Each structure stands twice: as C-alpha cells, then as structure tokens.
mmCIF file of C-alpha atoms in Angstrom:
data_model
loop_
_atom_site.group_PDB
_atom_site.id
_atom_site.type_symbol
_atom_site.label_atom_id
_atom_site.label_comp_id
_atom_site.label_asym_id
_atom_site.label_seq_id
_atom_site.Cartn_x
_atom_site.Cartn_y
_atom_site.Cartn_z
ATOM 1 C CA MET A 980 119.682 86.310 102.520
ATOM 2 C CA LEU A 981 121.750 85.039 100.562
ATOM 3 C CA ASN A 982 120.759 84.618 96.647
ATOM 4 C CA PHE A 983 121.801 80.939 95.840
ATOM 5 C CA ARG A 984 120.700 81.791 91.870
ATOM 6 C CA PHE A 985 123.242 84.724 91.593
ATOM 7 C CA VAL A 986 126.081 82.415 93.391
ATOM 8 C CA LYS A 987 124.852 79.605 90.925
ATOM 9 C CA ASP A 988 125.423 82.201 88.604
ATOM 10 C CA TYR A 989 128.585 83.443 89.258
ATOM 11 C CA LEU A 990 130.174 80.088 89.981
ATOM 12 C CA LEU A 991 129.168 79.287 86.343
ATOM 13 C CA HIS A 992 130.503 82.325 84.663
ATOM 14 C CA ARG A 993 133.780 81.474 86.531
ATOM 15 C CA LEU A 994 133.739 77.988 85.111
ATOM 16 C CA LYS A 995 133.077 79.013 81.561
ATOM 17 C CA ALA A 996 135.538 82.288 81.810
ATOM 18 C CA LYS A 997 139.155 82.787 80.268
ATOM 19 C CA ASN A 998 141.461 84.915 81.378
ATOM 20 C CA ARG A 999 143.841 87.115 78.404
ATOM 21 C CA HIS A 1000 145.153 83.727 77.564
ATOM 22 C CA GLY A 1001 143.272 81.770 74.726
ATOM 23 C CA LEU A 1002 141.714 84.678 73.580
ATOM 24 C CA HIS A 1003 141.685 85.420 70.188
ATOM 25 C CA SER A 1004 140.712 88.309 69.318
ATOM 26 C CA PRO A 1005 143.807 91.427 69.016
ATOM 27 C CA PHE A 1006 141.337 93.998 69.881
ATOM 28 C CA VAL A 1007 139.790 91.776 73.302
ATOM 29 C CA TYR A 1008 143.527 90.581 74.016
ATOM 30 C CA LYS A 1009 144.725 94.209 74.372
ATOM 31 C CA LEU A 1010 141.400 95.602 75.855
ATOM 32 C CA VAL A 1011 141.780 92.529 78.727
ATOM 33 C CA ASP A 1012 145.880 92.756 78.953
ATOM 34 C CA SER A 1013 146.329 96.906 79.309
ATOM 35 C CA VAL A 1014 143.461 97.813 80.576
ATOM 36 C CA ILE A 1015 141.290 95.482 82.336
ATOM 37 C CA TYR A 1016 144.095 93.361 84.292
ATOM 38 C CA ASP A 1017 146.282 96.679 84.666
ATOM 39 C CA TYR A 1018 145.771 96.609 89.069
ATOM 40 C CA THR A 1019 149.042 99.583 89.235
ATOM 41 C CA ASP A 1020 147.967 101.838 92.117
ATOM 42 C CA SER A 1021 147.400 105.249 91.120
ATOM 43 C CA LYS A 1022 147.441 108.382 92.978
ATOM 44 C CA VAL A 1023 144.824 109.244 91.531
ATOM 45 C CA TYR A 1024 142.771 106.301 93.349
ATOM 46 C CA GLN A 1025 143.792 107.152 97.147
ATOM 47 C CA GLU A 1026 142.581 110.550 96.764
ATOM 48 C CA ILE A 1027 139.470 109.377 95.586
ATOM 49 C CA GLU A 1028 139.179 106.104 98.563
ATOM 50 C CA ASN A 1029 139.652 109.196 100.759
ATOM 51 C CA ILE A 1030 136.653 110.982 100.040
ATOM 52 C CA ARG A 1031 134.908 107.289 99.888
ATOM 53 C CA LYS A 1032 136.098 106.735 103.615
ATOM 54 C CA LYS A 1033 135.107 109.759 104.888
ATOM 55 C CA LEU A 1034 130.963 108.921 103.540
ATOM 56 C CA LEU A 1035 131.137 105.170 105.159
ATOM 57 C CA VAL A 1036 131.865 107.202 108.468
ATOM 58 C CA ASP A 1037 129.000 109.426 107.513
ATOM 59 C CA ASN A 1038 126.063 108.975 110.301
ATOM 60 C CA ARG A 1039 123.541 111.550 108.365
ATOM 61 C CA VAL A 1040 120.163 109.778 107.581
ATOM 62 C CA ILE A 1041 118.814 110.632 103.989
ATOM 63 C CA THR A 1042 115.479 110.312 102.569
ATOM 64 C CA ILE A 1043 115.686 107.314 99.351
ATOM 65 C CA THR A 1044 113.509 108.287 96.201
ATOM 66 C CA ASP A 1045 113.996 104.620 94.338
ATOM 67 C CA LEU A 1046 113.025 105.197 90.270
ATOM 68 C CA GLY A 1047 114.216 101.920 89.627
ATOM 69 C CA ALA A 1048 114.408 98.134 90.725
ATOM 70 C CA GLY A 1049 115.344 99.020 94.263
ATOM 71 C CA SER A 1050 117.533 96.693 96.484
ATOM 72 C CA HIS A 1051 118.910 93.259 97.322
ATOM 73 C CA LEU A 1052 120.423 95.050 100.822
ATOM 74 C CA ASN A 1053 117.998 97.629 101.874
ATOM 75 C CA ASN A 1054 114.721 98.911 100.591
ATOM 76 C CA LYS A 1055 114.226 101.226 103.184
ATOM 77 C CA ARG A 1056 113.229 104.984 102.255
ATOM 78 C CA GLN A 1057 115.316 106.275 105.461
ATOM 79 C CA LYS A 1058 118.791 105.146 105.061
ATOM 80 C CA GLN A 1059 122.422 106.663 106.766
ATOM 81 C CA VAL A 1060 124.734 107.854 104.505
ATOM 82 C CA LYS A 1061 127.299 105.480 105.343
ATOM 83 C CA ARG A 1062 125.370 102.157 104.736
ATOM 84 C CA ILE A 1063 124.453 103.675 101.723
ATOM 85 C CA ALA A 1064 128.330 103.828 100.350
ATOM 86 C CA ALA A 1065 129.177 100.394 102.140
ATOM 87 C CA ASN A 1066 126.334 99.100 100.233
ATOM 88 C CA ALA A 1067 125.415 100.900 96.910
ATOM 89 C CA LEU A 1068 128.787 102.233 95.681
ATOM 90 C CA LYS A 1069 130.551 100.301 93.320
ATOM 91 C CA GLN A 1070 133.975 98.825 94.904
ATOM 92 C CA PRO A 1071 137.225 100.154 94.912
ATOM 93 C CA LYS A 1072 138.237 97.241 91.973
ATOM 94 C CA LEU A 1073 135.408 97.980 89.800
ATOM 95 C CA ALA A 1074 135.138 101.795 89.623
ATOM 96 C CA GLN A 1075 138.995 101.626 89.486
ATOM 97 C CA LEU A 1076 138.312 99.313 86.340
ATOM 98 C CA LEU A 1077 136.084 102.396 84.918
ATOM 99 C CA TYR A 1078 138.858 104.581 84.996
ATOM 100 C CA ARG A 1079 140.933 102.542 83.148
ATOM 101 C CA LEU A 1080 138.228 102.401 80.771
ATOM 102 C CA ALA A 1081 137.166 105.859 80.587
ATOM 103 C CA ALA A 1082 141.391 106.865 80.510
ATOM 104 C CA HIS A 1083 141.621 103.904 77.647
ATOM 105 C CA PHE A 1084 139.441 105.511 75.245
ATOM 106 C CA LYS A 1085 139.423 108.786 76.083
ATOM 107 C CA PRO A 1086 135.911 109.926 75.103
ATOM 108 C CA ARG A 1087 134.407 113.023 74.357
ATOM 109 C CA ASN A 1088 131.162 113.024 76.118
ATOM 110 C CA ILE A 1089 130.066 110.653 79.447
ATOM 111 C CA ILE A 1090 126.935 109.594 80.507
ATOM 112 C CA GLU A 1091 126.421 107.908 83.818
ATOM 113 C CA LEU A 1092 122.838 106.513 84.781
ATOM 114 C CA GLY A 1093 123.099 106.275 88.502
ATOM 115 C CA THR A 1094 125.337 109.204 90.500
ATOM 116 C CA CYS A 1095 124.502 107.661 94.105
ATOM 117 C CA LEU A 1096 126.842 109.379 96.471
ATOM 118 C CA GLY A 1097 129.447 109.961 93.374
ATOM 119 C CA ILE A 1098 132.182 108.228 93.589
ATOM 120 C CA THR A 1099 132.137 106.506 90.171
ATOM 121 C CA THR A 1100 131.564 109.884 88.780
ATOM 122 C CA LEU A 1101 134.868 110.758 90.281
ATOM 123 C CA TYR A 1102 136.737 108.267 88.804
ATOM 124 C CA LEU A 1103 135.031 109.132 85.126
ATOM 125 C CA GLN A 1104 136.222 112.526 85.479
ATOM 126 C CA LYS A 1105 139.128 112.063 86.501
ATOM 127 C CA ALA A 1106 140.286 109.576 84.187
ATOM 128 C CA ALA A 1107 138.702 111.639 81.586
ATOM 129 C CA PRO A 1108 139.433 115.776 82.464
ATOM 130 C CA ASP A 1109 138.513 116.517 79.179
ATOM 131 C CA ALA A 1110 135.153 115.129 78.812
ATOM 132 C CA HIS A 1111 131.778 116.663 79.490
ATOM 133 C CA VAL A 1112 130.377 114.482 82.123
ATOM 134 C CA TYR A 1113 126.948 114.424 82.675
ATOM 135 C CA THR A 1114 125.531 112.166 85.500
ATOM 136 C CA MET A 1115 121.548 111.089 86.215
ATOM 137 C CA GLU A 1116 120.598 110.596 89.734
ATOM 138 C CA GLY A 1117 116.795 109.853 90.563
ATOM 139 C CA CYS A 1118 116.836 110.498 94.301
ATOM 140 C CA PRO A 1119 117.490 114.323 94.866
ATOM 141 C CA GLN A 1120 118.957 113.385 98.724
ATOM 142 C CA THR A 1121 121.234 110.949 97.391
ATOM 143 C CA ALA A 1122 122.179 113.987 94.778
ATOM 144 C CA GLY A 1123 122.460 116.649 96.830
ATOM 145 C CA VAL A 1124 125.562 114.257 99.171
ATOM 146 C CA ALA A 1125 127.033 113.739 95.359
ATOM 147 C CA LYS A 1126 127.179 117.413 94.872
ATOM 148 C CA GLU A 1127 129.062 117.437 98.552
ATOM 149 C CA THR A 1128 131.452 114.774 97.317
ATOM 150 C CA PHE A 1129 131.897 116.805 93.499
ATOM 151 C CA LYS A 1130 132.830 119.894 95.762
ATOM 152 C CA GLN A 1131 135.149 118.127 98.355
ATOM 153 C CA ALA A 1132 137.127 116.550 95.474
ATOM 154 C CA GLY A 1133 137.549 120.420 93.970
ATOM 155 C CA LEU A 1134 135.245 119.298 90.563
ATOM 156 C CA ASP A 1135 133.429 121.531 88.936
ATOM 157 C CA ALA A 1136 133.395 119.944 85.321
ATOM 158 C CA VAL A 1137 130.243 117.793 85.640
ATOM 159 C CA GLU A 1138 126.415 118.507 85.204
ATOM 160 C CA LEU A 1139 125.030 116.594 87.606
ATOM 161 C CA ILE A 1140 120.624 115.920 86.410
ATOM 162 C CA THR A 1141 118.118 115.162 88.861
ATOM 163 C CA GLY A 1142 115.022 112.811 87.995
ATOM 164 C CA ASN A 1143 113.970 110.495 86.333
ATOM 165 C CA PHE A 1144 115.736 109.271 83.558
ATOM 166 C CA ASP A 1145 112.800 108.324 81.037
ATOM 167 C CA ASP A 1146 112.546 112.526 81.423
ATOM 168 C CA ASN A 1147 115.902 113.652 81.491
ATOM 169 C CA LEU A 1148 118.050 110.713 78.717
ATOM 170 C CA PRO A 1149 116.651 111.709 75.659
ATOM 171 C CA GLY A 1150 117.064 115.581 76.269
ATOM 172 C CA VAL A 1151 120.975 114.782 76.932
ATOM 173 C CA ILE A 1152 121.443 112.398 73.676
ATOM 174 C CA ASN A 1153 119.612 114.412 71.459
ATOM 175 C CA ASN A 1154 121.694 117.463 72.335
ATOM 176 C CA LEU A 1155 124.993 115.216 71.665
ATOM 177 C CA ASP A 1156 125.769 114.952 68.080
ATOM 178 C CA GLN A 1157 127.107 111.231 68.882
ATOM 179 C CA LEU A 1158 127.866 108.951 72.362
ATOM 180 C CA ASP A 1159 131.268 108.069 73.551
ATOM 181 C CA PHE A 1160 131.087 106.288 76.902
ATOM 182 C CA ILE A 1161 127.830 105.304 78.621
ATOM 183 C CA PHE A 1162 127.467 103.679 81.943
ATOM 184 C CA VAL A 1163 124.055 102.402 82.817
ATOM 185 C CA ASP A 1164 123.855 101.648 86.741
ATOM 186 C CA GLY A 1165 120.719 102.445 87.729
ATOM 187 C CA ASN A 1166 117.213 101.075 87.168
ATOM 188 C CA HIS A 1167 117.673 97.723 87.150
ATOM 189 C CA GLN A 1168 114.671 95.906 84.843
ATOM 190 C CA LYS A 1169 114.800 94.194 81.692
ATOM 191 C CA ASP A 1170 112.493 96.912 79.821
ATOM 192 C CA ALA A 1171 114.227 100.331 81.265
ATOM 193 C CA THR A 1172 117.684 98.658 80.329
ATOM 194 C CA LEU A 1173 116.519 98.058 76.557
ATOM 195 C CA LYS A 1174 114.646 100.771 76.337
ATOM 196 C CA TYR A 1175 118.712 103.235 77.389
ATOM 197 C CA PHE A 1176 120.269 100.438 74.884
ATOM 198 C CA GLU A 1177 117.281 101.567 71.863
ATOM 199 C CA TRP A 1178 117.480 105.096 73.099
ATOM 200 C CA CYS A 1179 121.635 104.741 72.820
ATOM 201 C CA LEU A 1180 121.468 103.316 69.655
ATOM 202 C CA PRO A 1181 121.479 106.027 67.008
ATOM 203 C CA LYS A 1182 124.070 107.795 68.136
ATOM 204 C CA VAL A 1183 126.274 105.038 68.724
ATOM 205 C CA HIS A 1184 129.964 105.047 66.356
ATOM 206 C CA GLU A 1185 133.080 102.950 65.892
ATOM 207 C CA ASP A 1186 134.514 104.019 69.234
ATOM 208 C CA THR A 1187 131.042 104.160 71.298
ATOM 209 C CA LEU A 1188 131.619 101.296 74.885
ATOM 210 C CA LEU A 1189 128.209 101.140 76.216
ATOM 211 C CA ILE A 1190 128.931 99.444 79.579
ATOM 212 C CA PHE A 1191 125.823 97.925 81.769
ATOM 213 C CA ASP A 1192 126.037 97.018 85.838
ATOM 214 C CA ASP A 1193 124.880 94.451 87.312
ATOM 215 C CA ILE A 1194 124.176 91.862 84.400
ATOM 216 C CA TYR A 1195 123.083 88.833 86.614
ATOM 217 C CA TRP A 1196 121.707 90.823 89.333
ATOM 218 C CA SER A 1197 118.254 89.521 87.902
ATOM 219 C CA GLU A 1198 116.625 87.123 85.561
ATOM 220 C CA GLY A 1199 115.536 90.284 83.891
ATOM 221 C CA MET A 1200 118.598 91.948 83.973
ATOM 222 C CA LYS A 1201 120.174 88.363 82.411
ATOM 223 C CA GLU A 1202 117.551 88.538 79.924
ATOM 224 C CA ALA A 1203 118.272 92.161 78.833
ATOM 225 C CA TRP A 1204 121.619 91.073 78.598
ATOM 226 C CA ALA A 1205 121.154 88.613 76.069
ATOM 227 C CA GLN A 1206 119.042 90.859 74.129
ATOM 228 C CA ILE A 1207 121.557 93.053 74.029
ATOM 229 C CA LYS A 1208 124.444 90.774 72.841
ATOM 230 C CA ALA A 1209 121.845 89.382 70.509
ATOM 231 C CA HIS A 1210 121.336 93.082 68.771
ATOM 232 C CA PRO A 1211 122.528 93.248 65.044
ATOM 233 C CA GLN A 1212 124.722 96.438 65.933
ATOM 234 C CA VAL A 1213 126.691 94.967 68.152
ATOM 235 C CA THR A 1214 129.486 93.403 67.107
ATOM 236 C CA VAL A 1215 131.918 92.594 70.449
ATOM 237 C CA THR A 1216 130.901 92.060 74.093
ATOM 238 C CA VAL A 1217 132.925 91.645 76.980
ATOM 239 C CA ASP A 1218 131.021 90.149 79.768
ATOM 240 C CA LEU A 1219 132.917 90.600 82.988
ATOM 241 C CA PHE A 1220 129.800 88.948 85.019
ATOM 242 C CA TRP A 1221 129.675 92.461 88.004
ATOM 243 C CA ILE A 1222 129.803 94.462 84.542
ATOM 244 C CA GLY A 1223 129.041 94.366 80.560
ATOM 245 C CA LEU A 1224 131.208 95.879 78.034
ATOM 246 C CA VAL A 1225 129.352 96.506 74.775
ATOM 247 C CA PHE A 1226 131.168 97.749 71.499
ATOM 248 C CA PHE A 1227 130.254 98.732 67.848
ATOM 249 C CA LYS A 1228 133.394 97.824 65.748
ATOM 250 C CA SER A 1229 132.372 97.694 62.265
ATOM 251 C CA GLY A 1230 133.966 94.626 59.993
ATOM 252 C CA ARG A 1231 134.273 92.268 62.787
ATOM 253 C CA VAL A 1232 132.529 88.718 63.258
ATOM 254 C CA LYS A 1233 130.189 88.794 65.846
ATOM 255 C CA GLU A 1234 132.011 87.542 68.910
ATOM 256 C CA ASP A 1235 130.604 87.818 73.402
ATOM 257 C CA PHE A 1236 133.972 86.864 75.857
ATOM 258 C CA LEU A 1237 133.424 85.853 79.267
ATOM 259 C CA ILE A 1238 136.462 86.966 81.031
ATOM 260 C CA ARG A 1239 137.860 86.202 84.644
ATOM 261 C CA TYR A 1240 138.098 89.360 86.824
#
C-alpha cells in the first residue's frame, strides 16, 4: 500500500534540497562534490553486487526475529531470503555511498546496527580494510545468512554480534576509546534511535560520523531526526532523505543541509 505521507515528505524534500551549487560551507561542498556525487564505477562494487544477485535468487525460508519497528512491506515471520534481499537490503546507490563515506573518512572503527544479510557490511569493510568492524543483527537466522555472505566474500575481519542492540551496543562502545563511524540501520523507533545516539555522544570526536537510516520512515523517526539535529554537540547535518549524516566539527556555525540525492 502506497504510503502517502512518505511520498509527500519525499516531494517536499526534493523541492527544498540543493545540489552542490549554492553551498556556502567548504566542508559540505567538498563532501557533496567529491564523495556524495562521485558515481565512478568500481571493481569492488561489481564484486559485492554479484553476491547480492545470488541472495536475490535464494529460495530458502528463514524465521525472522524482529526486535525493532518491523517493515512497511512484509511483517510475516517466515520469509524467503530472496524477499529479504529485495526489500530490506540497501539499494546499490545507497550502499555504495556508504562505501565512499567510509573510504573518505578512513575510520579506525565502524559500528553497524542492522547487519541484515551482510551486503552493507561488505561495502563498509572493503572501504576501510584497516578498521575494526562491529556489525549487530537481532535475528539469529538472518545473521546466519550474513555469515555465509562474509565467507563467500572471503571476509574474516568483521565481528558479527547477534542479539538485542540494547544488550550489546553499550559493551562495544565502552571498549572503544572513541567512535569513528556509526551506521544506525535497525530498530526504526524514535526512542531507540535517540537512545543509541545518546549512548554514542561520550565517545564522539572531531572526525566522528554518525549515519541514521530511514529518517523519514515514520513520524517518530522524523521527530528523532529533528532532536538529533538540534542537539548542542551536533554542528553539521546533511539530510539526503534516505539517510542523515551527523558531524561534530568544532568551531563551526551550526548548519543543517538538505541535499538532493
């Protein structure tokens, strides 16, 4: 069923958003020009997309344990892997943007909340091969497929943590001296999103990047995004509609950018 509220939000965003032209922030201009709008093809993209193609024809049925806000498309507990691949995985355009962001900022550690079948994790790890990647998935059987994805890609530098984010995220944060790159793509509820944001704040630094997925997914997520933007530690945000980027650059005038993507 078509979500008219979501379509309305998308159209309003398209009307208000800018491209690289007219941006008065050198930092954001460079980010948009050299990272966000870099559509150069890559051998890495092709390799990962070949793995996605195999997931898209995987007829196995797994049992879903959903600890978050569910799906707009299909909330059945029994799902085919190929349906999950079609509906829940980040589309190539966004997954490859995450790759470019990680490659650009060169984080020493990456936290991903919401492994799903592991495609986005592959992009993040390939972009920053020297980073320690922690990826968390609430559903054991989905995590099992992700492990197969990692094995197929020859990936052994990822720490996959299965279970409730509330139980596992604090321990990972506490064991790190700082947080470099965090992608929040799970439990799309206002209170949970704000909680994860607050947990990260004590460990953010000048070059930390927090990325929030589906910031227009629901009214609650829109409210969470508005509160994140307004937080006094946040200095720059980039709203790409599908995802929101959060920076903590000191000595800057607080600015929020809507960018067409």
